[in-house]
CSV table of C-alpha atoms in Angstrom, one decimal:
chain,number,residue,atom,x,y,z
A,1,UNK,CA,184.3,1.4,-53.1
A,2,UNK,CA,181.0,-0.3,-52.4
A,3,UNK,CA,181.3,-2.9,-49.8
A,4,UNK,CA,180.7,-5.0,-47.2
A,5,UNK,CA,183.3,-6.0,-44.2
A,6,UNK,CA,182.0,-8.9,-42.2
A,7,UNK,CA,183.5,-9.4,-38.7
A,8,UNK,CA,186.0,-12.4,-38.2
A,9,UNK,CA,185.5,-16.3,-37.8
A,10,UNK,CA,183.8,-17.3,-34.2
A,11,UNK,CA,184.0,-20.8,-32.5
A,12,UNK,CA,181.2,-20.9,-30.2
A,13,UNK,CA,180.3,-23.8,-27.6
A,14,UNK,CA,176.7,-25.6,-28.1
A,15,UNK,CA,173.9,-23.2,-26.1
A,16,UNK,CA,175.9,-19.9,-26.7
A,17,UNK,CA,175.1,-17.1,-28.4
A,18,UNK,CA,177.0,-15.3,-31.9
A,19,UNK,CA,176.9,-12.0,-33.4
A,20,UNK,CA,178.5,-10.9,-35.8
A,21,UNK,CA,178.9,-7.7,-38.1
A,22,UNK,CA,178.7,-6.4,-41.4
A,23,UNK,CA,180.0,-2.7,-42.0
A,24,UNK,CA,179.0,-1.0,-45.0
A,25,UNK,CA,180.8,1.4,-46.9
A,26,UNK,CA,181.1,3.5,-50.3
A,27,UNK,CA,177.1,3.6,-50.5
A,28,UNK,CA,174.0,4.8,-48.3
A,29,UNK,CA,173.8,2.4,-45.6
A,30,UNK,CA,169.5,3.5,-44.7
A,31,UNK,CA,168.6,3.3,-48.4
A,32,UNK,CA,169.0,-0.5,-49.5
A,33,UNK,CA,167.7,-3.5,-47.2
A,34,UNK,CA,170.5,-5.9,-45.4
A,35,UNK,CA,169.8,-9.7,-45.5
A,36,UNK,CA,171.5,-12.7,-43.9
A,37,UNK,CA,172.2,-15.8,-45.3
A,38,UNK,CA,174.3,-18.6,-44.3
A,39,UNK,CA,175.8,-21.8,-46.2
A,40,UNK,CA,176.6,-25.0,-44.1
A,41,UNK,CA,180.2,-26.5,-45.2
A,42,UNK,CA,179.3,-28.0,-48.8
A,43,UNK,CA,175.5,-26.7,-48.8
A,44,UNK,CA,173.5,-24.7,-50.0
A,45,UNK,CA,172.5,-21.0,-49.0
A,46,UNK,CA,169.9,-20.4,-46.8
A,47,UNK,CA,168.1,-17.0,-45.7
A,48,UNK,CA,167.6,-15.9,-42.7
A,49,UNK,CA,165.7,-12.3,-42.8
A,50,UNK,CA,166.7,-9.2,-43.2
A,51,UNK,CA,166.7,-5.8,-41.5
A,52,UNK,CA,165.8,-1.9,-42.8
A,53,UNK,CA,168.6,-0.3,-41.7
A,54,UNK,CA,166.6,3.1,-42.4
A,55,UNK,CA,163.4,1.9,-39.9
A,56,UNK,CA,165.4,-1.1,-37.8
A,57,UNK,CA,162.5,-2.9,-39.2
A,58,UNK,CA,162.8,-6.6,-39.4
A,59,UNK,CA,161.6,-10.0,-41.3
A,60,UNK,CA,162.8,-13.3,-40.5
A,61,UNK,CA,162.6,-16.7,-42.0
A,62,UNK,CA,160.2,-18.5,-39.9
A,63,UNK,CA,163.3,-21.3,-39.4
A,64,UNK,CA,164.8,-18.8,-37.2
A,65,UNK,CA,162.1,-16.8,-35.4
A,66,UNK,CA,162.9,-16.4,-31.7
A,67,UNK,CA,166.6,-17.6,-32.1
A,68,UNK,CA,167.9,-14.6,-34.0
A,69,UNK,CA,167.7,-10.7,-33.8
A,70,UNK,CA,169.1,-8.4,-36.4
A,71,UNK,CA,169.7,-4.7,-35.3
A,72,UNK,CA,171.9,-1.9,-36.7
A,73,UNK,CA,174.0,1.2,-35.5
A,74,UNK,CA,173.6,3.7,-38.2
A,75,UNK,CA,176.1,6.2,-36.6
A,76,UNK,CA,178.7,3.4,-37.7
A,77,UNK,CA,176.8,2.2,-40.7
A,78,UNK,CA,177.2,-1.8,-39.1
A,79,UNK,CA,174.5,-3.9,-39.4
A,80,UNK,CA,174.4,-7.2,-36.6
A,81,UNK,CA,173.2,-10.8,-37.0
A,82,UNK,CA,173.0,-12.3,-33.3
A,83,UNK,CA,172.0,-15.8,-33.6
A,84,UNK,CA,170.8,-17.8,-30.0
A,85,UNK,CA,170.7,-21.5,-28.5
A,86,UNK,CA,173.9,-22.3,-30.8
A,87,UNK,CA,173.7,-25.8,-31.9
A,88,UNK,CA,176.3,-27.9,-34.0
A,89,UNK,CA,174.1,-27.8,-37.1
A,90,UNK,CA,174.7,-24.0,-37.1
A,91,UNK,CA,178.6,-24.4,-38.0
A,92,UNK,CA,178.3,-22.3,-41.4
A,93,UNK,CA,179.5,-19.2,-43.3
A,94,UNK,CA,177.0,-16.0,-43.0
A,95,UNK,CA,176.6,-13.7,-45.3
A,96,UNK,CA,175.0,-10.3,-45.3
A,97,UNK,CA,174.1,-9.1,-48.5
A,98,UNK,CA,172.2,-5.9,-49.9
A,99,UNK,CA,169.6,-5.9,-51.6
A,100,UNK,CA,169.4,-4.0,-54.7
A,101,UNK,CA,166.3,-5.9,-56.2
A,102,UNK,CA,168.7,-8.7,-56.3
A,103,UNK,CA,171.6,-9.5,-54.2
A,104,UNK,CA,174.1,-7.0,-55.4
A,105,UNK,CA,176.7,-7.1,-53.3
A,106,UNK,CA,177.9,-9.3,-50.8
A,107,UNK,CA,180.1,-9.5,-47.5
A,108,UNK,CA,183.2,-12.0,-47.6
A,109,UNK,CA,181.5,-14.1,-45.1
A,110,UNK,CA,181.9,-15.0,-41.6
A,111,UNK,CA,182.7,-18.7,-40.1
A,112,UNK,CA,181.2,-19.5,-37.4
A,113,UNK,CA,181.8,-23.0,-35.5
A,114,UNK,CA,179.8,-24.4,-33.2
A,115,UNK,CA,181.6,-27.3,-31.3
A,116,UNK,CA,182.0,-28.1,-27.3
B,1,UNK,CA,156.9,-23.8,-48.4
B,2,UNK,CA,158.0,-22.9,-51.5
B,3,UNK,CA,160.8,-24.6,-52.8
B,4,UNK,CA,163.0,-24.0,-56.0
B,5,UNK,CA,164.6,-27.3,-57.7
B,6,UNK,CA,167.3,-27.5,-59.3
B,7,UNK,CA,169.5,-30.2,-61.2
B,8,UNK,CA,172.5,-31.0,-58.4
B,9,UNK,CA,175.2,-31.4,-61.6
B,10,UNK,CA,175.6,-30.2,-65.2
B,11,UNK,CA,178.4,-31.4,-67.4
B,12,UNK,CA,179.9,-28.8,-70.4
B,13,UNK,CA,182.0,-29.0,-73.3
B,14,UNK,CA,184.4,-25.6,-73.7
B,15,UNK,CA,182.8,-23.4,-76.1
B,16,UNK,CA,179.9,-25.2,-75.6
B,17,UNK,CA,176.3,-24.1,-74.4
B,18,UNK,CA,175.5,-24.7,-71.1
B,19,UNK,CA,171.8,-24.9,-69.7
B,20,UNK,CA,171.1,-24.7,-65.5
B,21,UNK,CA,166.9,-25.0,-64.5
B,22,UNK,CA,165.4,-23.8,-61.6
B,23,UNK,CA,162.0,-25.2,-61.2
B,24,UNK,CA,159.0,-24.2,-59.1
B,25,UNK,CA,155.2,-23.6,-59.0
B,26,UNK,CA,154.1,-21.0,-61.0
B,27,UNK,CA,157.9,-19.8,-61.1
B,28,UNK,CA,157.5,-17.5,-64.3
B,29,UNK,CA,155.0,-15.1,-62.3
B,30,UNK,CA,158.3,-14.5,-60.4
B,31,UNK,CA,161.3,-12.3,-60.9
B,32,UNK,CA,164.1,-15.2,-60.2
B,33,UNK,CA,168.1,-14.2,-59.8
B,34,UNK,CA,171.2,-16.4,-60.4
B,35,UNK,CA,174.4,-16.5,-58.7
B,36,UNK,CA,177.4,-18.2,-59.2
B,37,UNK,CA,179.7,-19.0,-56.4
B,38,UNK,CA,183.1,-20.3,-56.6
B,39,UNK,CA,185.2,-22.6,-54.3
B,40,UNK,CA,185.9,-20.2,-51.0
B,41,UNK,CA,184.4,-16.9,-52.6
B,42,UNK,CA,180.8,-15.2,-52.0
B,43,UNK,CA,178.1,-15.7,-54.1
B,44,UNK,CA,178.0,-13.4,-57.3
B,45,UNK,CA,174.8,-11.9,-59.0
B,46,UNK,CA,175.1,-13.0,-62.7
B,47,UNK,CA,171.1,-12.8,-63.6
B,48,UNK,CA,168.7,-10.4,-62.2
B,49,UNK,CA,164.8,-10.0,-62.9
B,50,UNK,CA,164.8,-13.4,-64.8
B,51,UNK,CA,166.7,-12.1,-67.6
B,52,UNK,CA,168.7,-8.7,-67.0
B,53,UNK,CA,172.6,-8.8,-66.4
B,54,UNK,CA,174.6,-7.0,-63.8
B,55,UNK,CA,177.6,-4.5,-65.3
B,56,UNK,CA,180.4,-6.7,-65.6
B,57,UNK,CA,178.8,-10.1,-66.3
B,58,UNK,CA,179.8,-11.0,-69.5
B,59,UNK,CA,177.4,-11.4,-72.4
B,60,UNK,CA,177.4,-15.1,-72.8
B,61,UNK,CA,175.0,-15.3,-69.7
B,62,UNK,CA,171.6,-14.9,-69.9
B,63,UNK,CA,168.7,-16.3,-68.5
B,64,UNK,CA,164.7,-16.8,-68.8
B,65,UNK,CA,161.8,-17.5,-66.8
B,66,UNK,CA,158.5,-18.7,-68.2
B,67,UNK,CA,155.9,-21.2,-66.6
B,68,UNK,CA,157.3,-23.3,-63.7
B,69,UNK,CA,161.0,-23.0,-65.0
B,70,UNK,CA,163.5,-20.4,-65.3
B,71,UNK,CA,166.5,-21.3,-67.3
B,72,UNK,CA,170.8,-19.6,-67.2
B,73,UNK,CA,171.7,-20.1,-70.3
B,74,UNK,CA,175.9,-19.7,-70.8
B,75,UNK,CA,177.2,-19.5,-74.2
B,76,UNK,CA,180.7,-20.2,-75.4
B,77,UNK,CA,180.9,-21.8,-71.3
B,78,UNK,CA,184.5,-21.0,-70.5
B,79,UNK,CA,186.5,-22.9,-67.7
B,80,UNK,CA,186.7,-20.0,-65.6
B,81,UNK,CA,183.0,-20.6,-65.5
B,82,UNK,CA,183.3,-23.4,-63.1
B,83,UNK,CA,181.2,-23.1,-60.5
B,84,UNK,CA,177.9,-23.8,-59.0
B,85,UNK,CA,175.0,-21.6,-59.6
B,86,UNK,CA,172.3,-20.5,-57.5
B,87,UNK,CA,168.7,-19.6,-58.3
B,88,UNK,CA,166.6,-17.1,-55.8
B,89,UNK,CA,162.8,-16.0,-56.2
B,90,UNK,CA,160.6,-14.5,-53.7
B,91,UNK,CA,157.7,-16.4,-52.2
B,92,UNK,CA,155.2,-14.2,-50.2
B,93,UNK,CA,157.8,-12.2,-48.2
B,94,UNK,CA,160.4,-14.3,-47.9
B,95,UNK,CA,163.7,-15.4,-49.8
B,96,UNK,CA,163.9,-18.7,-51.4
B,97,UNK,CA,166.8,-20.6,-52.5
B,98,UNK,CA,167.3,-23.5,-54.9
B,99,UNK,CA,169.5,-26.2,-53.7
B,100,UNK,CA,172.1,-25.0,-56.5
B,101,UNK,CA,173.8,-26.9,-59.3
B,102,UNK,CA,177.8,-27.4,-60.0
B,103,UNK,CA,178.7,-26.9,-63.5
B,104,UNK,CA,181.9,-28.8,-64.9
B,105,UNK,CA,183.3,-27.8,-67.9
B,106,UNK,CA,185.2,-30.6,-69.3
């Protein structure tokens, strides 16, 4: 079965740091691109980059440069979303997703709460 | 930055035809998706490469792209189609989203 399994809901205090994981199974984790995105409670979604699982390459949205680093463990077939300098306007649901010249498949999301 | 606008509401009869845009500049030199997302769930790839359909996604969705618009088009809209609706292109190298739209079906 092709899927992703995202790591549980985080509460985090404002200035912390969040990572959190997205394990892929039932396909070839270094042959399809991994992207984050994350929706604020009654928003939109909104990208955040995305990682080569194959190279460890990386692109991020310029929104997000220097506060998050996306890495992977392809022994394990896990791909990470770390996200810095937590603030309370971070308190959303994020997504990895692959990309299969569209957004094929999708993880069942991760909560994360920022709040002191 | 590029943005993608979309209308925040649409409003369907059953059975009806439903009509969701996703505007932007120059939008139809694009490829654009569409995603549905219900209440609690992940988003769902219903429209790929403006007009192609995922297995599984019924036939009453389609979609188009021409111009600065690109248009998901749901025939016969059903009430499990309830949802709001998503549209994504690429702008050099990175991901866009539109703001999305909630479609009732009432």
């Amino acid at each position: 079965q092709v899927q992703l399994v995202q790591s549980g809901a985080e509460v985090k205090n404002p200035g912390a740091s969040v990572k959190v994981s997205c394990k892929a199974s039932g396909f070839t984790f270094t042959g399809y691109y991994l992207h984050w995105v994350r929706q604020a409670p009654g928003q939109g979604l909104e990208w955040m980059g995305r990682i080569n699982p194959n190279s460890g390459g990386t692109d991020y949205a310029q929104k997000f440069q220097g506060r998050v680093t996306m890495t992977r463990d392809t022994s394990i077939s896990t791909a990470y979303m770390e996200l810095s300098r937590l603030r309370s306007d971070d308190t959303a649901v994020y997504y990895c997703t692959r990309d299969q010249t569209a957004f094929d498949i999708w993880g069942q999301g991760t909560m994360v709460t920022v709040s002191s | 930055s590029y943005e993608l606008t979309q209308p925040p509401s649409v409003s369907v009869s059953p059975g009806q035809t439903a009509s969701i845009t996703c505007s932007g500049d120059k939008l139809g030199d694009k490829y654009v998706c569409w995603y549905l997302q219900k209440p609690g769930q992940s988003p769902l790839l219903v429209i790929y490469q403006g007009s192609k359909r995922p297995s599984g996604i019924p036939e009453r969705f389609s979609g188009s792209n021409s111009g600065n618009t690109a248009t998901l088009t749901i025939s016969g809209t059903q009430a499990m189609d309830e949802a709001d609706y998503f549209c994504q292109a690429w702008d050099s190298s990175t991901v866009v989203f539109g703001g999305g739209t909630n479609l009732t079906v009432l």
